[in-house]
Short mmCIF file of C-alpha atoms in Angstrom, two decimals:
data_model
loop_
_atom_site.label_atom_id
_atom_site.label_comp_id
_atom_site.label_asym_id
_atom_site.label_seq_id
_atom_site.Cartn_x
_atom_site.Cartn_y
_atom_site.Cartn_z
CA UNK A 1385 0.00 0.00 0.00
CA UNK A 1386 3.04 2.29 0.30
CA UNK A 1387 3.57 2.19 -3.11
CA UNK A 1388 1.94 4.15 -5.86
CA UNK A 1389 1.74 1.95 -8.61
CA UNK A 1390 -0.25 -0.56 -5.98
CA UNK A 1391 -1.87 1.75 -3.52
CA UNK A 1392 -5.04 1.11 -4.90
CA UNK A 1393 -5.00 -2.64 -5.41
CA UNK A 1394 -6.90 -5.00 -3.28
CA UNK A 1395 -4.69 -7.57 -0.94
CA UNK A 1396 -5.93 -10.94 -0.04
CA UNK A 1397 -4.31 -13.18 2.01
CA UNK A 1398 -3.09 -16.57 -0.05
CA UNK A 1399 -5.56 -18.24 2.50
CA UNK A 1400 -8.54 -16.79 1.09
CA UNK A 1401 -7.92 -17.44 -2.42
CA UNK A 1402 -7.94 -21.09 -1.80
CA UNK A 1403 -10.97 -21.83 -0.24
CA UNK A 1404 -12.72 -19.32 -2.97
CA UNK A 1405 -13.74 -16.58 -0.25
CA UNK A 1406 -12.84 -13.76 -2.70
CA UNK A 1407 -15.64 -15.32 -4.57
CA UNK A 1408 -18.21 -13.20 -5.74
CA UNK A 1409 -16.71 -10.11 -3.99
CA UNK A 1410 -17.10 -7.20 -6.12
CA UNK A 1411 -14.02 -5.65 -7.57
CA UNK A 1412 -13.03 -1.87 -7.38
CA UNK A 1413 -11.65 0.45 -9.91
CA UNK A 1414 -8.00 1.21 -9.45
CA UNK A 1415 -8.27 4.87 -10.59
CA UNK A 1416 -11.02 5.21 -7.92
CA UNK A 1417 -10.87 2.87 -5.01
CA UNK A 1418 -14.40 3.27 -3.83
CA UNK A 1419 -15.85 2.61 -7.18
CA UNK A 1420 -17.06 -0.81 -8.34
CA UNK A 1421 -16.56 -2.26 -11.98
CA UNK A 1422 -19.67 -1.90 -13.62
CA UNK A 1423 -19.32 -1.11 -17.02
CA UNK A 1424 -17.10 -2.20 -20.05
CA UNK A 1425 -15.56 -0.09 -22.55
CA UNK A 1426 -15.79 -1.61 -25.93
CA UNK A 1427 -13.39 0.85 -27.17
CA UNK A 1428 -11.06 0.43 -24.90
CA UNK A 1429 -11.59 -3.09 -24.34
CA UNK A 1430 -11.56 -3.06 -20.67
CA UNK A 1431 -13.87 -2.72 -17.61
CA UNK A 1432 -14.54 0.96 -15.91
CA UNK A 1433 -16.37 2.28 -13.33
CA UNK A 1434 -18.84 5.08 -13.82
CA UNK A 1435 -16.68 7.97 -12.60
CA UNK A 1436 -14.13 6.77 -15.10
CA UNK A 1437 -16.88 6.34 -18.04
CA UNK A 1438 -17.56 10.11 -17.22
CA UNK A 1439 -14.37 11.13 -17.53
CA UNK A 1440 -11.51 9.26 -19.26
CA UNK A 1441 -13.85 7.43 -21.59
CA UNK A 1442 -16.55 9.72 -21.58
CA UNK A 1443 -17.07 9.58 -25.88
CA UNK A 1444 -16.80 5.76 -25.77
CA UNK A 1445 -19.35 3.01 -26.20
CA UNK A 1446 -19.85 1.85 -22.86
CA UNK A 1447 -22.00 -1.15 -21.81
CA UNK A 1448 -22.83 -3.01 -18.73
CA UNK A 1449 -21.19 -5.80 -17.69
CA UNK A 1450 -23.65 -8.20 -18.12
CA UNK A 1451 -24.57 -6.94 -21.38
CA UNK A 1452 -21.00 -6.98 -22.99
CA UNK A 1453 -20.10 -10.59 -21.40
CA UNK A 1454 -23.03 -12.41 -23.06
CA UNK A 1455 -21.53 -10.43 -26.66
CA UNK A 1456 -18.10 -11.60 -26.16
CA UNK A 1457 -18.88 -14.95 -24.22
CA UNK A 1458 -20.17 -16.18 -27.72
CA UNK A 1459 -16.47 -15.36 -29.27
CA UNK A 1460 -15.11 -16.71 -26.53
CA UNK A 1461 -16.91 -20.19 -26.47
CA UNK A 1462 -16.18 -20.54 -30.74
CA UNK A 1463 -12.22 -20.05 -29.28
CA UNK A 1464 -12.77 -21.93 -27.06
CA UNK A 1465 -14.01 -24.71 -28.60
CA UNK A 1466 -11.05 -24.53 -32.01
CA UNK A 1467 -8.39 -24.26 -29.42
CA UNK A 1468 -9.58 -27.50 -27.66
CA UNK A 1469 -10.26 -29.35 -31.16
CA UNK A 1470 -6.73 -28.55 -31.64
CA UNK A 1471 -5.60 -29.38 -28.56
CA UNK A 1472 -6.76 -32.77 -29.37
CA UNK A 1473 -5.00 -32.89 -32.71
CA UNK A 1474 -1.62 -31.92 -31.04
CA UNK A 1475 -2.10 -34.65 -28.05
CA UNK A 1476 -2.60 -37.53 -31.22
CA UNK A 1477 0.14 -35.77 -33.09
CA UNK A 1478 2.11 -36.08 -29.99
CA UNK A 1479 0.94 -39.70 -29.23
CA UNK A 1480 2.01 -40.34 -32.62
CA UNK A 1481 5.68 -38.68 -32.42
CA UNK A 1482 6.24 -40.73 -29.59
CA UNK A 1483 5.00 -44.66 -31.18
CA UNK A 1484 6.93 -43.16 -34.56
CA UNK A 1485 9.90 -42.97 -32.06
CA UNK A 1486 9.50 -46.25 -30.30
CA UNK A 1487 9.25 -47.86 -33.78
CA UNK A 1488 12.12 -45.96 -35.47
CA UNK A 1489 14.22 -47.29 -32.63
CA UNK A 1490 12.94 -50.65 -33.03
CA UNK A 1491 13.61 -51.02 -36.31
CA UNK A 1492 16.75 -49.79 -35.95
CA UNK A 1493 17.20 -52.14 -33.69
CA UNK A 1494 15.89 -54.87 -36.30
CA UNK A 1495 18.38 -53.02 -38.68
CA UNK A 1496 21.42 -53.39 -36.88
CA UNK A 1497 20.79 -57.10 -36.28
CA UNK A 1498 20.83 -57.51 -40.13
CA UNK A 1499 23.84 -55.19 -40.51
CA UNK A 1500 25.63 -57.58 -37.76
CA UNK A 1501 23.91 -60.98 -39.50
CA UNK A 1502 25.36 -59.91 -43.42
CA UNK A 1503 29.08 -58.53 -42.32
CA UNK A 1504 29.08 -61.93 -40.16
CA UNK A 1505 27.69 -64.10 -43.38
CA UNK A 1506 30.44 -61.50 -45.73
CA UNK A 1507 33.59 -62.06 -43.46
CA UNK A 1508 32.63 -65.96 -43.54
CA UNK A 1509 32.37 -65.90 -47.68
CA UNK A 1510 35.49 -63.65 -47.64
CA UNK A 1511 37.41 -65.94 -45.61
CA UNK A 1512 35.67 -69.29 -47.27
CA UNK A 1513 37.03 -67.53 -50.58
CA UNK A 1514 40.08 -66.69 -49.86
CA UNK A 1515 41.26 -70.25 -48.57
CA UNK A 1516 39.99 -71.43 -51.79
CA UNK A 1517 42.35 -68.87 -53.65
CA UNK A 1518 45.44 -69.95 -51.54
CA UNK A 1519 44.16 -74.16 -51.99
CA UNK A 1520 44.02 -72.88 -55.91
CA UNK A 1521 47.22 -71.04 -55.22
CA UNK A 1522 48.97 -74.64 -54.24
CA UNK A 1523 47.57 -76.61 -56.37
CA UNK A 1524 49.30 -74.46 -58.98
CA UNK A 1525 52.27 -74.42 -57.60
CA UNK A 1526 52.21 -77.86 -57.16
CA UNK A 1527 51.17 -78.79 -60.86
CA UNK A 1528 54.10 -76.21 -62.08
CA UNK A 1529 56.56 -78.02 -59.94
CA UNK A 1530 55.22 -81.07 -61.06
CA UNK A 1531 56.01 -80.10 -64.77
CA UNK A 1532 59.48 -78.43 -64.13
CA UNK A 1533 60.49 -82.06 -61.69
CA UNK A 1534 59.42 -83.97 -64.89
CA UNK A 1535 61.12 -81.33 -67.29
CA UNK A 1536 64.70 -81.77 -65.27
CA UNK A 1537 64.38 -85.13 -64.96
CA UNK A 1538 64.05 -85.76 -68.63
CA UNK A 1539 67.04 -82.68 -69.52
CA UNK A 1540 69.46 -84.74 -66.63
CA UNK A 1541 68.70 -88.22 -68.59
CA UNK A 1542 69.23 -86.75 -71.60
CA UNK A 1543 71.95 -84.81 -70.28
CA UNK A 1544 73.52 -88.13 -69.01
CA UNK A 1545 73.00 -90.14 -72.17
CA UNK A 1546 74.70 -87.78 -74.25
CA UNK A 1547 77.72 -86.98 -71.94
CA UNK A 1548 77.96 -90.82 -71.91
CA UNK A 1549 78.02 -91.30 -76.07
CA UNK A 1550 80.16 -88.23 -76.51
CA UNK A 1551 82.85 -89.96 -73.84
CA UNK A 1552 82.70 -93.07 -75.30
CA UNK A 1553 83.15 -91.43 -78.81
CA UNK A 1554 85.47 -89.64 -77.51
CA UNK A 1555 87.40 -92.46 -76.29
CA UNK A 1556 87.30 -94.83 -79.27
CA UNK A 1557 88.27 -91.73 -81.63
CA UNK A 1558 91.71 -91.55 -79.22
CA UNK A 1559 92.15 -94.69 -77.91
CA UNK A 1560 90.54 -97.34 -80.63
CA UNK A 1561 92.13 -99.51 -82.88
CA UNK A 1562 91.07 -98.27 -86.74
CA UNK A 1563 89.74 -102.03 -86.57
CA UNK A 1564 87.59 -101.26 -83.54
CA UNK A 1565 86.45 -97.65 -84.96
CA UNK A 1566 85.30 -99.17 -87.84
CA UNK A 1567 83.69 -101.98 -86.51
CA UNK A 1568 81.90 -99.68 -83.93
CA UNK A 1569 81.34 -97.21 -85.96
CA UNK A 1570 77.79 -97.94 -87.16
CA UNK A 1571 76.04 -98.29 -83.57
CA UNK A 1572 78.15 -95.27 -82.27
CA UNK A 1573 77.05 -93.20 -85.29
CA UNK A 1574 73.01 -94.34 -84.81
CA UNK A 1575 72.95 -93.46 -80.92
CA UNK A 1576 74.69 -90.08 -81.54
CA UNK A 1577 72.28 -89.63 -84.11
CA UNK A 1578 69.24 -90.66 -82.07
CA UNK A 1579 70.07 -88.31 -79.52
CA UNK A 1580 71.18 -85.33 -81.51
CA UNK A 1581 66.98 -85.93 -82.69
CA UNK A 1582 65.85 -85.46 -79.66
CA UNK A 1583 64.33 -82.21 -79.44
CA UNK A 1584 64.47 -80.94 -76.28
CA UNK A 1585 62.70 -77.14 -75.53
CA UNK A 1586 65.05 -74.86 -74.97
CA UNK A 1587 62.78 -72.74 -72.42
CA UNK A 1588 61.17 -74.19 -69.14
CA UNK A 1589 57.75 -76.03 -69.68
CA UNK A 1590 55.94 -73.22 -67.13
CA UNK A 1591 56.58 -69.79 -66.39
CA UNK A 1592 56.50 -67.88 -62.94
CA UNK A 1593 53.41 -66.10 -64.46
CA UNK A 1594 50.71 -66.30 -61.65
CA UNK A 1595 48.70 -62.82 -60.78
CA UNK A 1596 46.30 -62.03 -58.40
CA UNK A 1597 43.34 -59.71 -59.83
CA UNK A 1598 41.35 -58.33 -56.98
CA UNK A 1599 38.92 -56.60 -59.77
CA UNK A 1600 38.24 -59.75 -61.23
CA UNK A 1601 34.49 -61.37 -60.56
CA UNK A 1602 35.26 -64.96 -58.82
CA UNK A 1603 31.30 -65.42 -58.75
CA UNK A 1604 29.64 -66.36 -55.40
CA UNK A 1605 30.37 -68.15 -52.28
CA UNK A 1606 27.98 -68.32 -49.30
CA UNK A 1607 25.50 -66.30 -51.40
CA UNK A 1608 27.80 -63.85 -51.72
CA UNK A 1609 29.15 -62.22 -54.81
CA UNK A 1610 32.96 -61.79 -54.07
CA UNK A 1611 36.04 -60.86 -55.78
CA UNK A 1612 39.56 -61.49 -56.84
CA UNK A 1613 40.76 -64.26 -59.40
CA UNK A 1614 44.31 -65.91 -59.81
CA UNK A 1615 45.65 -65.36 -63.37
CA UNK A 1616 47.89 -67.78 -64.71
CA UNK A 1617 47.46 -68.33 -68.05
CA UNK A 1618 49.70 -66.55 -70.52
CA UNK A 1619 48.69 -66.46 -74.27
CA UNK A 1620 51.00 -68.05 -77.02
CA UNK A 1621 50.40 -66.84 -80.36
CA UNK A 1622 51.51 -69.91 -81.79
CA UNK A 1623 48.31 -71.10 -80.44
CA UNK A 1624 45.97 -68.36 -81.14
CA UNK A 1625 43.21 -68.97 -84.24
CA UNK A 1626 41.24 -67.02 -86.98
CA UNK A 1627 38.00 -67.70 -87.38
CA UNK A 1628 35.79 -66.61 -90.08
CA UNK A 1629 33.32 -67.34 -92.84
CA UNK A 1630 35.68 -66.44 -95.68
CA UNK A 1631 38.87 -65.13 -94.05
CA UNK A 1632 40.52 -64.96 -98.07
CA UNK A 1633 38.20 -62.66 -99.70
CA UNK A 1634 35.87 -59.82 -99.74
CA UNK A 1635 34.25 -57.27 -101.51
CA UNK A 1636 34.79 -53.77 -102.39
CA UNK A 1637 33.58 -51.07 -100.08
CA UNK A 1638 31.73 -53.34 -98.01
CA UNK A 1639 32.22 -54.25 -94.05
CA UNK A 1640 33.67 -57.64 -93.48
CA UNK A 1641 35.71 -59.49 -90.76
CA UNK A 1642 37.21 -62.44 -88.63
CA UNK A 1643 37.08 -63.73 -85.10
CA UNK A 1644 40.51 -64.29 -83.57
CA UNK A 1645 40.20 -66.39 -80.55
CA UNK A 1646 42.36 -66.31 -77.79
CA UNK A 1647 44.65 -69.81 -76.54
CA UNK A 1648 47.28 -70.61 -73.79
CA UNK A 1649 50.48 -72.19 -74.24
CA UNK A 1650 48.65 -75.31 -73.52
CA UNK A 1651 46.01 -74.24 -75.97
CA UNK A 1652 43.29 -74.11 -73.76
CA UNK A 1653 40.98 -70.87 -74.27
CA UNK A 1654 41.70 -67.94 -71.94
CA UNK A 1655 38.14 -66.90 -71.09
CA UNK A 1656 39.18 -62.59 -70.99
CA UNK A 1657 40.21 -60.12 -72.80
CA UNK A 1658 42.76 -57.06 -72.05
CA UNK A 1659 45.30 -58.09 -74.83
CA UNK A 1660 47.07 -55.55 -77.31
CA UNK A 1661 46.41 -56.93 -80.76
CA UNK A 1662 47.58 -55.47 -83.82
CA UNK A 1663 46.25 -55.74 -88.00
CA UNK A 1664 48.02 -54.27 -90.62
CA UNK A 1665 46.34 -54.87 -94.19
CA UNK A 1666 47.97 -53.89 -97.17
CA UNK A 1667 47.94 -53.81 -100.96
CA UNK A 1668 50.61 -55.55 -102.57
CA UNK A 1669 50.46 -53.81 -105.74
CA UNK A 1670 49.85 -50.58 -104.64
CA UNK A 1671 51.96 -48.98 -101.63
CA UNK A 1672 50.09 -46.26 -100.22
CA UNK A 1673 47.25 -48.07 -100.22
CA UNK A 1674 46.21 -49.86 -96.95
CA UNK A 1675 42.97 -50.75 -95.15
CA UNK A 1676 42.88 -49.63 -91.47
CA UNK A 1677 41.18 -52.34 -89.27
CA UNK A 1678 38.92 -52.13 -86.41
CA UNK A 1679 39.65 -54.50 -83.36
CA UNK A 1680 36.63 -54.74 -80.88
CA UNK A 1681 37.59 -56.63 -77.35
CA UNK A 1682 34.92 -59.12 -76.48
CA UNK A 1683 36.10 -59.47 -73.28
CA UNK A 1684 35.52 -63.17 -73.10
CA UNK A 1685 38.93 -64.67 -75.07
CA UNK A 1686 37.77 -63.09 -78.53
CA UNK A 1687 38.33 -60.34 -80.70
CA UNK A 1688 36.69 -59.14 -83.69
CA UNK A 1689 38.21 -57.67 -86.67
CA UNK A 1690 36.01 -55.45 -88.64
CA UNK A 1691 37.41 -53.70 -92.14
CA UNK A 1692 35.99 -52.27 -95.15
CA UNK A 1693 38.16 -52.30 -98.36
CA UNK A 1694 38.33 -49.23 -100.70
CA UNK A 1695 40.33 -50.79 -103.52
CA UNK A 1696 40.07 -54.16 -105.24
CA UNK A 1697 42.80 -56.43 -105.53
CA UNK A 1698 45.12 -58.48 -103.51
CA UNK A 1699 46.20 -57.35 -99.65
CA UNK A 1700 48.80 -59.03 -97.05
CA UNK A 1701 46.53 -59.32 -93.83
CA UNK A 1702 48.81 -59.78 -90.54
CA UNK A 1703 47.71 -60.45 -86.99
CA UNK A 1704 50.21 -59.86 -83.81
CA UNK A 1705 49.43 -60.38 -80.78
CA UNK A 1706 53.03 -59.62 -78.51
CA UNK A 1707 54.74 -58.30 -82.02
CA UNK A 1708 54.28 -62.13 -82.82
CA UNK A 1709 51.99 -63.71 -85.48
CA UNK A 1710 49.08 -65.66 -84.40
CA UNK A 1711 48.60 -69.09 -86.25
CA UNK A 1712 47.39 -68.82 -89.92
CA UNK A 1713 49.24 -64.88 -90.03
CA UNK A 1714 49.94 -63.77 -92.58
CA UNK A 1715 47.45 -64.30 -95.21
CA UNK A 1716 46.26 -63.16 -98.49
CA UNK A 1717 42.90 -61.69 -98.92
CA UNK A 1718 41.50 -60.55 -102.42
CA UNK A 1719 39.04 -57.92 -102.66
CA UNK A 1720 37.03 -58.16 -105.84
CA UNK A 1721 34.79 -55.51 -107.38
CA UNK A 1722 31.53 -54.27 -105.18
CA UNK A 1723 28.14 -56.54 -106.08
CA UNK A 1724 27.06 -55.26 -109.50
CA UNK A 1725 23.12 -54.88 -109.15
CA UNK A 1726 20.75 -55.79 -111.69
CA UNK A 1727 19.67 -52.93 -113.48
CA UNK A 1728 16.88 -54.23 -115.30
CA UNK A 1729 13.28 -56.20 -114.12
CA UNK A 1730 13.08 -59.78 -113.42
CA UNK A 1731 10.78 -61.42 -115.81
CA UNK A 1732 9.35 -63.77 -117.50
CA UNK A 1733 9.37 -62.27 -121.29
CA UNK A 1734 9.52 -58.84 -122.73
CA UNK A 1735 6.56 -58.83 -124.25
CA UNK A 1736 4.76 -58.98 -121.04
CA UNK A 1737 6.70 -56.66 -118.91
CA UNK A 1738 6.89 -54.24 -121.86
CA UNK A 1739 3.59 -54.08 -121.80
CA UNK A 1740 3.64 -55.33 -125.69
CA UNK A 1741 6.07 -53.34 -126.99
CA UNK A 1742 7.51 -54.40 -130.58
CA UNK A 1743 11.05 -52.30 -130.05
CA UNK A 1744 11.46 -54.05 -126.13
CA UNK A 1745 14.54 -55.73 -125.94
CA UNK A 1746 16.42 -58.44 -123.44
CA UNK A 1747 19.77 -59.60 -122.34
CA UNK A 1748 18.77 -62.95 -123.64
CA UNK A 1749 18.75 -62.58 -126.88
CA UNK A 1750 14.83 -63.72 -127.34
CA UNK A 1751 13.09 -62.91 -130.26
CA UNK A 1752 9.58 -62.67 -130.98
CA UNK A 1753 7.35 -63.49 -134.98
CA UNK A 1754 5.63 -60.56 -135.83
CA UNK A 1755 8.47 -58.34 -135.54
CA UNK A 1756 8.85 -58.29 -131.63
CA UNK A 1757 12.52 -57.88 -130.61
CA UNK A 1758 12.30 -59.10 -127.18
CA UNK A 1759 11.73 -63.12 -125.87
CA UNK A 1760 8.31 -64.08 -125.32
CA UNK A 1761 6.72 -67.59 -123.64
CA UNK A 1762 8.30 -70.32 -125.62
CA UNK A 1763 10.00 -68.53 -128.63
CA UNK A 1764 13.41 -68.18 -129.87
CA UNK A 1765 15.79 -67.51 -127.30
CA UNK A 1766 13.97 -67.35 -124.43
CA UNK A 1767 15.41 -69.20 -121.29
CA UNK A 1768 12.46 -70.63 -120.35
CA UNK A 1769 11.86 -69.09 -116.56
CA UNK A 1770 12.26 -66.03 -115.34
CA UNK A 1771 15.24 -63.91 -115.76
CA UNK A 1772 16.56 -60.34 -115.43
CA UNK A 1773 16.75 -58.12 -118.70
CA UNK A 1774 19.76 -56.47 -118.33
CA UNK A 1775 22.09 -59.44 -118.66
CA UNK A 1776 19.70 -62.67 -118.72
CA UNK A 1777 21.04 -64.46 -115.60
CA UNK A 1778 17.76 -66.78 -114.31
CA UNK A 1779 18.79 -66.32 -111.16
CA UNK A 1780 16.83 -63.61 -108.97
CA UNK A 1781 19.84 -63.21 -106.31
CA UNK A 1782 22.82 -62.43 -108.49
CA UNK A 1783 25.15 -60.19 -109.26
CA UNK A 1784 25.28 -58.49 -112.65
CA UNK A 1785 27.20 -59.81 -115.14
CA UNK A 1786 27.28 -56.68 -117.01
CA UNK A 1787 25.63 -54.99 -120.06
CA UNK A 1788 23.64 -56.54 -122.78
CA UNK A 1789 25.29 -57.32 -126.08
CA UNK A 1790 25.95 -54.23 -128.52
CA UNK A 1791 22.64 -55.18 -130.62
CA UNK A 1792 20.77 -54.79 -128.30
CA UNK A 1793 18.35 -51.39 -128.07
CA UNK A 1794 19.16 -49.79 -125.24
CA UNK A 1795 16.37 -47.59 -125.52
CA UNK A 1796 14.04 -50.69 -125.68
CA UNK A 1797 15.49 -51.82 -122.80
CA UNK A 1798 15.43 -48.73 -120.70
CA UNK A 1799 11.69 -48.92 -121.40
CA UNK A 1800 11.25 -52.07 -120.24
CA UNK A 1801 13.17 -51.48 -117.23
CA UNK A 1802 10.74 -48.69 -116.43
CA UNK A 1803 7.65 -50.89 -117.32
#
């Protein structure tokens, strides 16, 4: 009460206000204490007392109490009633925040049990593969071993047998009689000769040539796709093919090729690709002319060789594969002249393609009585079955064989062509 701001305010004891004594007590202005709240400024928006609806808001629409809380209880109950609609929305929206929670950590839950359940299953196929790689890896060096063991042990006995014949030789040429050179002479001369025929390779049977390719698909294992293949075959040229429908000829400005298929030193296939190859194809008769090849990697062992020749005649076709030439390099292609198309119809007489016309004429020769120059059904010179006008060949899928004789009208022919 000492203070201004609150000198007018009524003071109830905390007491009171729970038991609801203040209830229904009436409740004074604050700009004049012995005034009761009676009225309600509209403008204002706030209750006033009479002395202050005289004075302060004295040109304001004022209103009893009663009157102005049965105007705005109305507002108040439509607020009233969105605000607890959407009260209820928020408390599902909430309910459902906090299940979407409890199932997002359940399912990561469900999650990380799979995570754990595949890098368990991967690390198993990982491992299962890789002691298959290093039971491949032995086995191979095993079988190379194998090879090499049999390889010395054939150069040694070789080795052996011919030290043996070259000291005995040796020691008959110094030491013999001439009766005992001669008389040995024969058998001597057939073993030195057998085993100067032996052929023995002058390079090891295997090579040290055994790669790991960690890129390389190695299929599944476990259900698992995995990776990483041991390389150990090496191609031989020797033993690489050509394969083709006609690898010795083609035609002029049109696409041809061959297969050339990939082989080990043992001649096995080698099932990938990644090797340089290189085709040179040249004219022998003319220098500057030369066909440049197109080499497509299969992938699988194979490679295509696709070429188009510009100039007829006969080429030198070579195939290396490590600067060496593959089996069946080099060859000879020829290149003939690009398919001559027929130029005229294919009938079965002049006179009816011509649409009876006495000055028709055809490639075969055929004449006609009444002073038709073309072949008709069954006359003179007709082939009997169909053929083409422009050169006679019976044959609908052929090439050309050229122009018809001199005698023949080429403007007859012309028209029949156009018939």
């Amino acid at each position: 009460r000492r203070q201004k701001k609150t000198a007018s305010h009524t003071v109830a004891e905390l007491e009171d206000t729970k038991d609801g004594s203040q209830a229904g007590k009436p409740l004074l202005c604050p700009s004049h204490p012995t005034e009761e709240l009676r009225l309600f400024c509209e403008q204002c928006d706030q209750p006033v007392c009479r002395d202050c609806a005289a004075d302060r808001h004295r040109h304001h629409p004022c209103d009893s109490t009663s009157n102005a809380v049965q105007r705005h209880g109305d507002a108040l109950q439509e607020l009233l009633r969105s605000t607890q609609q959407h009260v209820g929305a928020l408390e599902g929206v909430l309910s459902q925040v906090e299940g979407m929670g409890s199932a997002i950590r359940g399912r990561a839950e469900a999650v990380a049990a799979e995570i754990c359940l595949f890098a368990s299953g991967y690390m198993k196929a990982i491992e299962e593969h890789r002691d298959r790689l290093l039971k491949q890896l032995e086995a191979l060096k095993v079988q190379k071993e194998n090879r090499l063991r049999v390889q010395k042990a054939q150069l040694q006995q070789l080795l052996l047998d011919m030290r043996t014949g070259v000291e005995f030789t040796e020691h008959l040429l110094m030491s013999g009689s001439d009766l005992e050179i001669l008389i040995t002479k024969g058998v001597v001369s057939t073993r030195l000769a057998r085993l100067n025929s032996i052929a023995a390779s002058t390079h090891p049977s295997v090579d040290d040539r055994i790669q790991f390719s960690p890129q390389e698909r190695a299929g599944q294992c476990c259900g698992y796709e995995v990776f990483g293949a041991i390389l150990n075959k090496v191609v031989d040229p020797a033993k690489c093919t050509l394969h083709g429908g006609d690898l010795h000829s083609a035609r002029q400005n049109q696409l041809t090729g061959f297969t050339l298929l990939f082989n080990d030193t043992m001649g096995e296939r080698m099932g990938r690709g990644g090797e340089a190859v290189q085709v040179t194809i040249t004219h022998r008769d003319k220098r500057d002319c030369a066909v440049k090849p197109t080499v497509c990697d299969n992938g699988d062992g194979t490679y295509h060789v696709s070429y188009s020749p510009e100039e007829p005649g006969l080429y030198a076709v070579c195939v290396y594969v490590k600067g060496q030439h593959v089996q069946g390099s080099p060859f000879t292609l020829t290149v003939t002249n690009k398919f001559r198309e027929h130029q005229g119809v294919f009938h079965c007489c002049t006179f009816c393609s011509s649409g009876g016309q006495k000055a028709a004429r055809c490639a075969c020769g055929g004449t006609m009585p009444g002073g038709y120059q073309g072949c008709g059904h069954g006359h003179k010179g007709h082939p009997g079955c169909p053929h083409w006008s422009c050169c006679g060949q019976v044959k609908e899928s052929s090439e050309c064989l050229g122009e018809p004789p001199a005698s023949t009208s080429q403007r007859g022919l012309l028209r029949t062509v156009a018939l």
